[in-house]
């Protein structure tokens, strides 16, 4: 049987459609802060603004020059924290090199109620408790879970193997899968004999950013493969998986582009709606 293609657009559109009414009632506002001109960020931000526009969510792009210093960025964060018209905001990563070391301090400065990226310790920590406390989860893992739900792919009792341990994808995805009853293995750059683990996966997730990392001989026949990796070469956007080979043996697989990407954007918009709902109750 040919592999089921886990295309993100219909799943993202369904999620966005379910938010439209709440957006009209709550009128939330998202601010996207960008420092510098990373080309991948430019494209992600364009997609975020376009998706927000499509559902009537106010989105504002604050673009700061590459040489912006930490004090200036922290003062903008303080301004956005205090602005009652701003529901939520994100600081697009990666930051320019001179701000890399300050990333934890920058994320910590964002009011947890407005942290719609879910990158801060408060929102990440709550996720450890249970699904009910996944209030503002990071958008990419939340989008992956939504994609599995949309295509009715069971998580409970399955062996989920994740390649990648980043704070914004691999680690929170592991917790979300654990919360849903999966048995979870996390692999990373120091894992010895990666194929030994990936071959055990009922659902394999790769979030590394290395084209052709996942080859057909590393995947169990009939497995589900979710490719979260993004890298660019002269041919364009690439995932981590050898898609043409893998699709011959797996039961379902995401394309790159067009798989997880649209889900990430829709999940960010869902977080804005959730933040607006919570803020309305609290003020
Ligand atoms: N860079 C890549 N993905 C993301 C994301 O989800 N949020 C932010 N802020 N930066 C990113």
Short mmCIF file of C-alpha atoms and ligand atoms in Angstrom, two decimals:
data_model
loop_
_atom_site.label_atom_id
_atom_site.label_comp_id
_atom_site.label_asym_id
_atom_site.label_seq_id
_atom_site.Cartn_x
_atom_site.Cartn_y
_atom_site.Cartn_z
CA UNK A 1 0.00 0.00 0.00
CA UNK A 2 1.33 3.47 -0.78
CA UNK A 3 2.19 5.59 2.23
CA UNK A 4 -0.42 8.06 3.48
CA UNK A 5 0.90 11.59 2.93
CA UNK A 6 0.44 13.63 6.09
CA UNK A 7 -0.14 16.97 4.41
CA UNK A 8 -0.29 19.87 6.85
CA UNK A 9 -2.54 22.32 5.01
CA UNK A 10 -5.95 20.67 5.59
CA UNK A 11 -5.13 19.99 9.24
CA UNK A 12 -3.90 23.56 9.76
CA UNK A 13 -6.97 24.97 7.99
CA UNK A 14 -9.26 22.92 10.24
CA UNK A 15 -7.48 24.22 13.33
CA UNK A 16 -7.56 27.82 12.06
CA UNK A 17 -11.26 27.55 11.17
CA UNK A 18 -12.01 26.36 14.72
CA UNK A 19 -10.38 29.55 16.10
CA UNK A 20 -12.07 32.13 13.88
CA UNK A 21 -15.10 32.77 16.06
CA UNK A 22 -13.00 33.25 19.19
CA UNK A 23 -10.66 35.58 17.32
CA UNK A 24 -13.62 37.72 16.25
CA UNK A 25 -14.90 37.86 19.85
CA UNK A 26 -11.58 38.42 21.65
CA UNK A 27 -9.72 40.50 19.03
CA UNK A 28 -6.24 39.34 20.20
CA UNK A 29 -3.02 40.87 18.95
CA UNK A 30 0.26 39.07 18.22
CA UNK A 31 3.57 40.89 17.97
CA UNK A 32 6.54 39.25 16.27
CA UNK A 33 9.91 40.69 17.22
CA UNK A 34 12.74 40.12 14.77
CA UNK A 35 16.34 41.19 15.30
CA UNK A 36 18.48 41.17 12.15
CA UNK A 37 17.78 39.61 8.78
CA UNK A 38 18.09 35.83 9.01
CA UNK A 39 16.59 34.66 5.67
CA UNK A 40 14.76 31.64 7.17
CA UNK A 41 13.21 33.91 9.83
CA UNK A 42 12.01 36.32 7.13
CA UNK A 43 10.13 33.46 5.49
CA UNK A 44 8.69 32.07 8.77
CA UNK A 45 7.52 35.52 9.83
CA UNK A 46 5.85 36.11 6.46
CA UNK A 47 3.94 32.83 6.92
CA UNK A 48 2.91 33.75 10.48
CA UNK A 49 1.59 37.17 9.43
CA UNK A 50 -0.21 35.71 6.38
CA UNK A 51 -1.92 33.01 8.45
CA UNK A 52 -2.89 35.55 11.12
CA UNK A 53 -4.40 37.81 8.43
CA UNK A 54 -6.36 34.87 7.02
CA UNK A 55 -8.26 34.44 10.30
CA UNK A 56 -8.54 38.11 11.25
CA UNK A 57 -5.89 38.01 13.98
CA UNK A 58 -4.03 41.30 14.35
CA UNK A 59 -0.32 40.67 13.82
CA UNK A 60 2.45 43.26 14.01
CA UNK A 61 6.03 42.71 12.91
CA UNK A 62 8.60 44.71 14.92
CA UNK A 63 11.84 44.53 12.97
CA UNK A 64 14.97 45.69 14.80
CA UNK A 65 18.39 46.16 13.18
CA UNK A 66 21.03 43.42 13.44
CA UNK A 67 23.21 45.46 15.80
CA UNK A 68 20.43 45.98 18.39
CA UNK A 69 21.90 45.56 21.88
CA UNK A 70 20.48 43.52 24.74
CA UNK A 71 19.27 46.56 26.71
CA UNK A 72 17.21 47.80 23.74
CA UNK A 73 15.66 44.38 23.18
CA UNK A 74 14.85 43.97 26.89
CA UNK A 75 13.26 47.40 26.95
CA UNK A 76 11.02 46.48 23.98
CA UNK A 77 10.05 43.26 25.82
CA UNK A 78 9.16 45.31 28.93
CA UNK A 79 7.04 47.63 26.75
CA UNK A 80 5.17 44.68 25.18
CA UNK A 81 4.67 43.03 28.59
CA UNK A 82 3.04 46.24 29.85
CA UNK A 83 0.91 47.01 26.77
CA UNK A 84 -2.67 45.87 27.48
CA UNK A 85 -3.42 45.79 23.73
CA UNK A 86 -0.74 43.12 23.13
CA UNK A 87 -2.07 39.62 23.85
CA UNK A 88 1.13 37.78 23.12
CA UNK A 89 4.50 38.17 21.47
CA UNK A 90 7.44 36.14 20.30
CA UNK A 91 11.10 36.88 19.74
CA UNK A 92 11.97 35.08 16.52
CA UNK A 93 15.03 32.82 16.76
CA UNK A 94 17.84 32.63 15.83
CA UNK A 95 19.06 35.93 17.22
CA UNK A 96 22.23 37.60 15.87
CA UNK A 97 25.42 36.11 17.27
CA UNK A 98 26.12 38.84 19.85
CA UNK A 99 22.79 37.99 21.55
CA UNK A 100 23.14 34.18 21.57
CA UNK A 101 24.46 33.99 25.12
CA UNK A 102 21.58 36.16 26.36
CA UNK A 103 18.82 33.94 24.94
CA UNK A 104 17.77 32.48 28.35
CA UNK A 105 17.63 36.00 29.82
CA UNK A 106 15.57 37.26 26.86
CA UNK A 107 13.07 34.39 27.09
CA UNK A 108 12.85 34.83 30.87
CA UNK A 109 11.95 38.51 30.41
CA UNK A 110 8.73 37.63 28.54
CA UNK A 111 5.63 37.65 30.76
CA UNK A 112 4.51 33.96 30.93
CA UNK A 113 0.92 35.06 30.18
CA UNK A 114 2.12 36.56 26.87
CA UNK A 115 4.71 33.86 26.06
CA UNK A 116 2.79 32.45 23.07
CA UNK A 117 5.90 30.57 21.89
CA UNK A 118 5.75 28.66 25.18
CA UNK A 119 9.55 28.82 25.49
CA UNK A 120 9.74 30.13 29.07
CA UNK A 121 10.30 27.96 32.14
CA UNK A 122 6.79 28.54 33.51
CA UNK A 123 4.93 27.30 30.43
CA UNK A 124 7.42 24.49 29.77
CA UNK A 125 7.33 23.39 33.41
CA UNK A 126 3.54 23.18 33.50
CA UNK A 127 3.61 20.74 30.57
CA UNK A 128 5.28 18.17 32.83
CA UNK A 129 2.10 17.82 34.88
CA UNK A 130 -0.43 16.52 32.32
CA UNK A 131 -2.20 17.39 29.07
CA UNK A 132 -4.55 19.76 30.95
CA UNK A 133 -1.58 21.94 31.87
CA UNK A 134 -0.31 22.22 28.30
CA UNK A 135 -1.79 25.71 28.13
CA UNK A 136 0.83 27.46 25.96
CA UNK A 137 2.95 24.61 24.55
CA UNK A 138 5.71 25.34 22.02
CA UNK A 139 4.09 25.61 18.60
CA UNK A 140 6.04 22.98 16.68
CA UNK A 141 5.48 20.00 19.01
CA UNK A 142 1.87 21.11 19.55
CA UNK A 143 1.43 21.21 15.77
CA UNK A 144 2.89 17.71 15.43
CA UNK A 145 0.40 16.33 17.98
CA UNK A 146 -2.46 18.09 16.16
CA UNK A 147 -1.31 16.61 12.84
CA UNK A 148 -1.31 13.08 14.33
CA UNK A 149 -4.79 13.70 15.76
CA UNK A 150 -6.12 15.03 12.45
CA UNK A 151 -4.97 11.90 10.60
CA UNK A 152 -6.21 9.68 13.48
CA UNK A 153 -2.79 8.20 14.20
CA UNK A 154 -2.86 6.62 17.66
CA UNK A 155 -0.16 7.66 20.14
CA UNK A 156 -1.07 5.69 23.27
CA UNK A 157 1.02 2.57 23.73
CA UNK A 158 3.20 3.24 20.69
CA UNK A 159 6.96 3.52 20.75
CA UNK A 160 7.82 7.09 19.76
CA UNK A 161 11.46 7.70 18.88
CA UNK A 162 12.56 11.33 18.61
CA UNK A 163 15.83 12.36 16.99
CA UNK A 164 16.76 15.80 18.35
CA UNK A 165 16.75 17.19 21.88
CA UNK A 166 16.24 20.93 21.41
CA UNK A 167 14.37 22.94 24.03
CA UNK A 168 11.83 24.08 21.44
CA UNK A 169 11.08 20.79 19.66
CA UNK A 170 12.62 17.50 20.87
CA UNK A 171 12.30 17.90 24.64
CA UNK A 172 8.74 19.35 24.76
CA UNK A 173 7.57 16.86 22.11
CA UNK A 174 8.84 14.01 24.30
CA UNK A 175 6.79 15.30 27.24
CA UNK A 176 3.65 15.76 25.12
CA UNK A 177 3.93 12.21 23.77
CA UNK A 178 4.55 10.87 27.28
CA UNK A 179 1.44 12.73 28.49
CA UNK A 180 -0.51 10.82 25.81
CA UNK A 181 0.73 7.39 26.82
CA UNK A 182 3.54 6.77 24.34
CA UNK A 183 6.77 5.04 25.28
CA UNK A 184 9.39 7.63 24.38
CA UNK A 185 13.03 7.38 23.37
CA UNK A 186 15.04 10.55 22.69
CA UNK A 187 18.13 10.31 20.49
CA UNK A 188 20.62 13.07 19.71
CA UNK A 189 24.04 13.88 18.31
CA UNK A 190 25.81 11.81 20.99
CA UNK A 191 23.63 8.73 20.57
CA UNK A 192 25.74 5.68 19.75
CA UNK A 193 24.24 3.54 16.96
CA UNK A 194 21.27 5.74 16.02
CA UNK A 195 19.69 3.17 13.61
CA UNK A 196 19.36 0.66 16.45
CA UNK A 197 16.86 3.06 18.06
CA UNK A 198 15.13 4.48 15.00
CA UNK A 199 14.34 0.95 13.75
CA UNK A 200 12.30 0.34 16.91
CA UNK A 201 10.00 3.30 16.28
CA UNK A 202 6.29 2.89 15.65
CA UNK A 203 6.34 6.65 15.14
CA UNK A 204 9.66 8.25 14.23
CA UNK A 205 10.16 12.00 14.65
CA UNK A 206 13.26 13.71 13.30
CA UNK A 207 14.05 17.31 14.23
CA UNK A 208 17.71 17.80 13.40
CA UNK A 209 18.04 19.85 10.20
CA UNK A 210 20.34 17.42 8.35
CA UNK A 211 19.15 16.29 4.90
CA UNK A 212 19.09 12.49 4.33
CA UNK A 213 19.89 11.76 7.98
CA UNK A 214 17.06 9.21 8.09
CA UNK A 215 17.56 6.51 5.46
CA UNK A 216 15.23 3.65 4.52
CA UNK A 217 17.34 1.03 6.37
CA UNK A 218 16.83 3.00 9.62
CA UNK A 219 13.05 2.69 9.62
CA UNK A 220 10.73 -0.21 10.44
CA UNK A 221 8.34 -1.26 7.65
CA UNK A 222 4.91 0.28 8.27
CA UNK A 223 6.16 2.95 10.70
CA UNK A 224 4.82 6.52 10.74
CA UNK A 225 7.47 9.15 10.02
CA UNK A 226 7.17 12.80 11.03
CA UNK A 227 9.88 14.96 9.51
CA UNK A 228 10.36 18.15 11.55
CA UNK A 229 13.83 18.96 10.22
CA UNK A 230 14.28 21.98 8.02
CA UNK A 231 17.39 22.90 6.09
CA UNK A 232 17.99 24.74 2.85
CA UNK A 233 20.26 23.95 -0.04
CA UNK A 234 20.46 25.16 -3.64
CA UNK A 235 17.38 23.03 -4.49
CA UNK A 236 15.25 24.61 -1.73
CA UNK A 237 13.75 23.42 1.55
CA UNK A 238 14.76 19.94 2.78
CA UNK A 239 13.66 17.72 5.66
CA UNK A 240 15.79 15.15 7.52
CA UNK A 241 14.34 12.13 5.73
CA UNK A 242 15.15 10.46 2.45
CA UNK A 243 11.50 10.95 1.47
CA UNK A 244 11.51 9.10 -1.88
CA UNK A 245 13.01 5.93 -0.32
CA UNK A 246 11.05 6.06 2.93
CA UNK A 247 7.66 6.46 1.29
CA UNK A 248 8.07 2.99 -0.25
CA UNK A 249 8.16 1.29 3.16
CA UNK A 250 6.36 3.42 5.73
CA UNK A 251 2.60 3.60 6.35
CA UNK A 252 2.50 7.41 6.61
CA UNK A 253 4.98 10.26 6.19
CA UNK A 254 5.02 14.07 6.20
CA UNK A 255 6.32 15.94 3.15
CA UNK A 256 8.81 18.81 3.57
CA UNK A 257 7.76 21.49 2.88
CA UNK A 258 4.03 21.24 3.50
CA UNK A 259 3.90 18.80 6.41
CA UNK A 260 4.62 20.10 9.92
CA UNK A 261 5.29 23.74 8.84
CA UNK A 262 1.67 24.93 8.46
CA UNK A 263 0.80 23.22 11.77
CA UNK A 264 3.42 25.23 13.65
CA UNK A 265 1.92 28.50 12.46
CA UNK A 266 -1.66 27.41 13.27
CA UNK A 267 -0.57 26.31 16.77
CA UNK A 268 1.02 29.69 17.44
CA UNK A 269 -2.29 31.33 16.53
CA UNK A 270 -4.13 28.91 18.84
CA UNK A 271 -1.77 29.95 21.64
CA UNK A 272 -2.69 33.61 21.03
CA UNK A 273 -6.36 32.73 21.40
CA UNK A 274 -5.69 30.76 24.59
CA UNK A 275 -3.63 33.62 26.03
CA UNK A 276 -6.47 36.06 25.23
CA UNK A 277 -9.04 33.81 26.91
CA UNK A 278 -6.93 33.46 30.04
CA UNK A 279 -6.17 37.20 30.21
CA UNK A 280 -9.84 38.09 29.90
CA UNK A 281 -10.65 35.88 32.92
CA UNK A 282 -7.85 37.38 34.98
CA UNK A 283 -8.27 41.08 34.45
N1 LIG B 1 12.65 29.81 15.04
C1 LIG B 1 12.28 28.62 14.51
N2 LIG B 1 11.10 28.20 15.02
C2 LIG B 1 10.72 29.16 15.90
C3 LIG B 1 9.58 29.31 16.73
O1 LIG B 1 8.67 28.46 16.80
N3 LIG B 1 9.53 30.45 17.48
C4 LIG B 1 10.53 31.38 17.44
N4 LIG B 1 10.42 32.44 18.23
N5 LIG B 1 11.60 31.27 16.70
C5 LIG B 1 11.69 30.16 15.92
#
